[in-house]
């Protein structure tokens, strides 16, 4: 059997530029070759101490499964800069010269990162949210059970888990 995927490194989040109710998650591509997809979890409540099996049952935690095979490969993108040309068009990110589409997984070759835009009417500015991303192979996800002595396969802030407060950048 294949080993359960290790926790991811380098998860980050940015407020979607000039857009309401959106967060852009990004994370470093897993070094394991057998990763088929990624699971994204988010909630208004801290869920870092919960087991993955309990997280999947919790209705207050939103879940998104994204398949790597369907990812859009791009060479370069700067998520901190965008242009509205012509005026009224969606934000076109620098280096990519296109807007990010909701529910699409992007892979940036230049920085070895996956990018995913979450648009959710419930993502409110100035409110704290918790996000996690886990790698999934045919054997499942990380075992997020803190009761197992020495278990390093847990959701931990700075690795595969973070808290974010979206800010309003619209005039």
Short mmCIF file of C-alpha atoms in Angstrom, two decimals:
data_model
loop_
_atom_site.label_atom_id
_atom_site.label_comp_id
_atom_site.label_asym_id
_atom_site.label_seq_id
_atom_site.Cartn_x
_atom_site.Cartn_y
_atom_site.Cartn_z
CA UNK A 1 0.00 0.00 0.00
CA UNK A 2 1.01 3.57 -0.61
CA UNK A 3 1.97 5.79 2.31
CA UNK A 4 -0.49 8.44 3.45
CA UNK A 5 0.65 11.82 2.01
CA UNK A 6 2.75 14.03 4.24
CA UNK A 7 1.46 17.47 5.28
CA UNK A 8 2.03 20.18 2.69
CA UNK A 9 4.51 23.01 2.98
CA UNK A 10 4.17 26.64 2.04
CA UNK A 11 0.43 27.25 2.24
CA UNK A 12 -0.49 30.90 1.83
CA UNK A 13 -3.58 33.02 1.27
CA UNK A 14 -4.22 36.36 -0.36
CA UNK A 15 -7.36 38.40 -0.52
CA UNK A 16 -8.62 38.34 -4.11
CA UNK A 17 -7.65 41.76 -5.51
CA UNK A 18 -10.51 44.18 -6.14
CA UNK A 19 -13.05 41.44 -5.46
CA UNK A 20 -15.44 40.75 -2.66
CA UNK A 21 -16.01 37.38 -1.03
CA UNK A 22 -12.87 35.77 -2.41
CA UNK A 23 -9.63 34.24 -1.15
CA UNK A 24 -6.73 32.95 -3.24
CA UNK A 25 -5.02 29.95 -1.68
CA UNK A 26 -1.61 28.82 -2.84
CA UNK A 27 0.66 26.00 -1.73
CA UNK A 28 3.88 24.33 -2.77
CA UNK A 29 3.45 21.23 -4.92
CA UNK A 30 3.86 18.03 -2.93
CA UNK A 31 7.18 16.24 -3.48
CA UNK A 32 5.39 12.89 -3.47
CA UNK A 33 4.72 11.49 -6.95
CA UNK A 34 1.49 9.63 -6.19
CA UNK A 35 -0.68 12.66 -5.30
CA UNK A 36 -3.96 12.59 -7.25
CA UNK A 37 -5.79 15.58 -5.77
CA UNK A 38 -5.93 18.10 -2.96
CA UNK A 39 -8.63 18.65 -0.34
CA UNK A 40 -9.34 22.22 0.74
CA UNK A 41 -11.19 22.86 3.99
CA UNK A 42 -12.35 26.17 5.43
CA UNK A 43 -14.52 27.43 8.25
CA UNK A 44 -15.21 30.34 10.58
CA UNK A 45 -14.24 28.01 13.45
CA UNK A 46 -10.78 26.72 14.32
CA UNK A 47 -10.60 23.02 13.37
CA UNK A 48 -6.87 22.34 13.77
CA UNK A 49 -7.38 19.85 16.62
CA UNK A 50 -9.99 17.73 14.85
CA UNK A 51 -9.35 14.41 13.14
CA UNK A 52 -9.82 14.42 9.34
CA UNK A 53 -12.65 11.88 9.75
CA UNK A 54 -14.47 14.33 12.07
CA UNK A 55 -13.72 17.29 9.79
CA UNK A 56 -15.41 15.47 6.90
CA UNK A 57 -18.57 14.99 9.00
CA UNK A 58 -18.69 18.58 10.33
CA UNK A 59 -21.24 20.61 8.35
CA UNK A 60 -19.70 23.93 9.47
CA UNK A 61 -16.45 23.11 7.60
CA UNK A 62 -16.67 23.57 3.84
CA UNK A 63 -14.88 21.00 1.70
CA UNK A 64 -13.51 21.23 -1.85
CA UNK A 65 -11.74 18.40 -3.69
CA UNK A 66 -9.58 19.49 -6.65
CA UNK A 67 -8.10 17.05 -9.15
CA UNK A 68 -4.50 17.65 -10.24
CA UNK A 69 -5.14 16.25 -13.74
CA UNK A 70 -7.53 19.10 -14.54
CA UNK A 71 -5.14 21.84 -13.34
CA UNK A 72 -4.35 24.71 -15.68
CA UNK A 73 -0.60 25.03 -16.18
CA UNK A 74 0.78 28.55 -16.36
CA UNK A 75 4.34 29.80 -16.61
CA UNK A 76 4.23 32.81 -14.33
CA UNK A 77 1.82 34.87 -12.23
CA UNK A 78 2.11 37.71 -9.71
CA UNK A 79 -0.88 37.47 -7.36
CA UNK A 80 -0.12 40.87 -5.82
CA UNK A 81 -0.60 42.86 -9.04
CA UNK A 82 -3.55 43.07 -11.37
CA UNK A 83 -4.78 45.28 -14.18
CA UNK A 84 -8.33 46.20 -15.19
CA UNK A 85 -7.92 46.78 -18.91
CA UNK A 86 -10.37 47.62 -20.33
CA UNK A 87 -12.08 49.28 -17.37
CA UNK A 88 -14.86 47.10 -16.00
CA UNK A 89 -13.19 43.84 -16.99
CA UNK A 90 -12.07 41.30 -14.34
CA UNK A 91 -8.65 41.69 -12.73
CA UNK A 92 -5.91 40.31 -15.01
CA UNK A 93 -2.98 39.13 -12.91
CA UNK A 94 0.50 40.28 -13.87
CA UNK A 95 2.59 37.70 -15.71
CA UNK A 96 -0.50 35.61 -16.52
CA UNK A 97 -2.49 38.45 -18.15
CA UNK A 98 -5.78 36.71 -17.38
CA UNK A 99 -8.24 36.60 -14.50
CA UNK A 100 -8.32 33.60 -12.18
CA UNK A 101 -11.47 31.54 -12.61
CA UNK A 102 -13.44 30.20 -9.66
CA UNK A 103 -13.32 26.43 -9.05
CA UNK A 104 -10.19 25.98 -11.19
CA UNK A 105 -6.83 24.72 -9.97
CA UNK A 106 -3.78 26.45 -11.47
CA UNK A 107 -0.19 25.26 -11.39
CA UNK A 108 2.49 27.95 -11.67
CA UNK A 109 5.63 26.31 -13.08
CA UNK A 110 7.90 29.24 -12.23
CA UNK A 111 7.39 28.96 -8.47
CA UNK A 112 6.19 25.31 -8.21
CA UNK A 113 2.89 26.33 -6.58
CA UNK A 114 -0.75 25.43 -6.95
CA UNK A 115 -3.27 28.31 -6.89
CA UNK A 116 -7.00 28.11 -6.19
CA UNK A 117 -9.55 30.94 -6.03
CA UNK A 118 -12.40 30.44 -3.58
CA UNK A 119 -15.43 32.66 -4.19
CA UNK A 120 -18.05 32.32 -1.49
CA UNK A 121 -20.77 34.83 -0.61
CA UNK A 122 -20.23 33.87 3.04
CA UNK A 123 -16.55 34.97 3.05
CA UNK A 124 -16.94 38.36 4.65
CA UNK A 125 -14.29 41.06 5.01
CA UNK A 126 -12.81 41.74 8.45
CA UNK A 127 -13.83 38.28 9.71
CA UNK A 128 -11.37 35.51 10.60
CA UNK A 129 -11.44 32.20 8.70
CA UNK A 130 -9.41 29.01 8.96
CA UNK A 131 -8.10 27.16 5.89
CA UNK A 132 -6.35 23.82 5.40
CA UNK A 133 -5.06 21.99 2.33
CA UNK A 134 -4.15 18.31 2.32
CA UNK A 135 -2.71 16.10 -0.40
CA UNK A 136 -4.73 13.02 -1.38
CA UNK A 137 -3.53 9.80 -3.02
CA UNK A 138 -5.38 6.53 -3.58
CA UNK A 139 -4.84 5.64 0.10
CA UNK A 140 -6.40 8.81 1.53
CA UNK A 141 -5.28 11.90 3.38
CA UNK A 142 -3.08 12.77 6.34
CA UNK A 143 -4.00 11.21 9.67
CA UNK A 144 -4.81 14.29 11.74
CA UNK A 145 -4.99 12.45 15.07
CA UNK A 146 -3.06 14.23 17.83
CA UNK A 147 -3.72 11.36 20.26
CA UNK A 148 -1.27 9.14 18.35
CA UNK A 149 2.12 9.64 19.97
CA UNK A 150 4.70 11.07 17.55
CA UNK A 151 2.15 11.67 14.78
CA UNK A 152 3.53 14.40 12.52
CA UNK A 153 0.63 14.07 10.07
CA UNK A 154 -1.49 16.82 11.62
CA UNK A 155 -2.92 20.14 10.55
CA UNK A 156 -0.54 22.75 11.91
CA UNK A 157 -0.37 26.49 11.39
CA UNK A 158 2.42 27.55 9.04
CA UNK A 159 2.37 24.24 7.21
CA UNK A 160 -0.95 23.10 5.77
CA UNK A 161 -3.24 25.19 8.00
CA UNK A 162 -3.68 28.94 8.41
CA UNK A 163 -6.00 31.66 9.59
CA UNK A 164 -6.89 34.59 7.36
CA UNK A 165 -8.82 37.84 7.73
CA UNK A 166 -9.94 39.15 4.30
CA UNK A 167 -9.65 42.93 3.85
CA UNK A 168 -11.76 45.19 1.67
CA UNK A 169 -9.59 46.84 -1.00
CA UNK A 170 -12.43 48.32 -3.06
CA UNK A 171 -12.97 52.06 -3.21
#
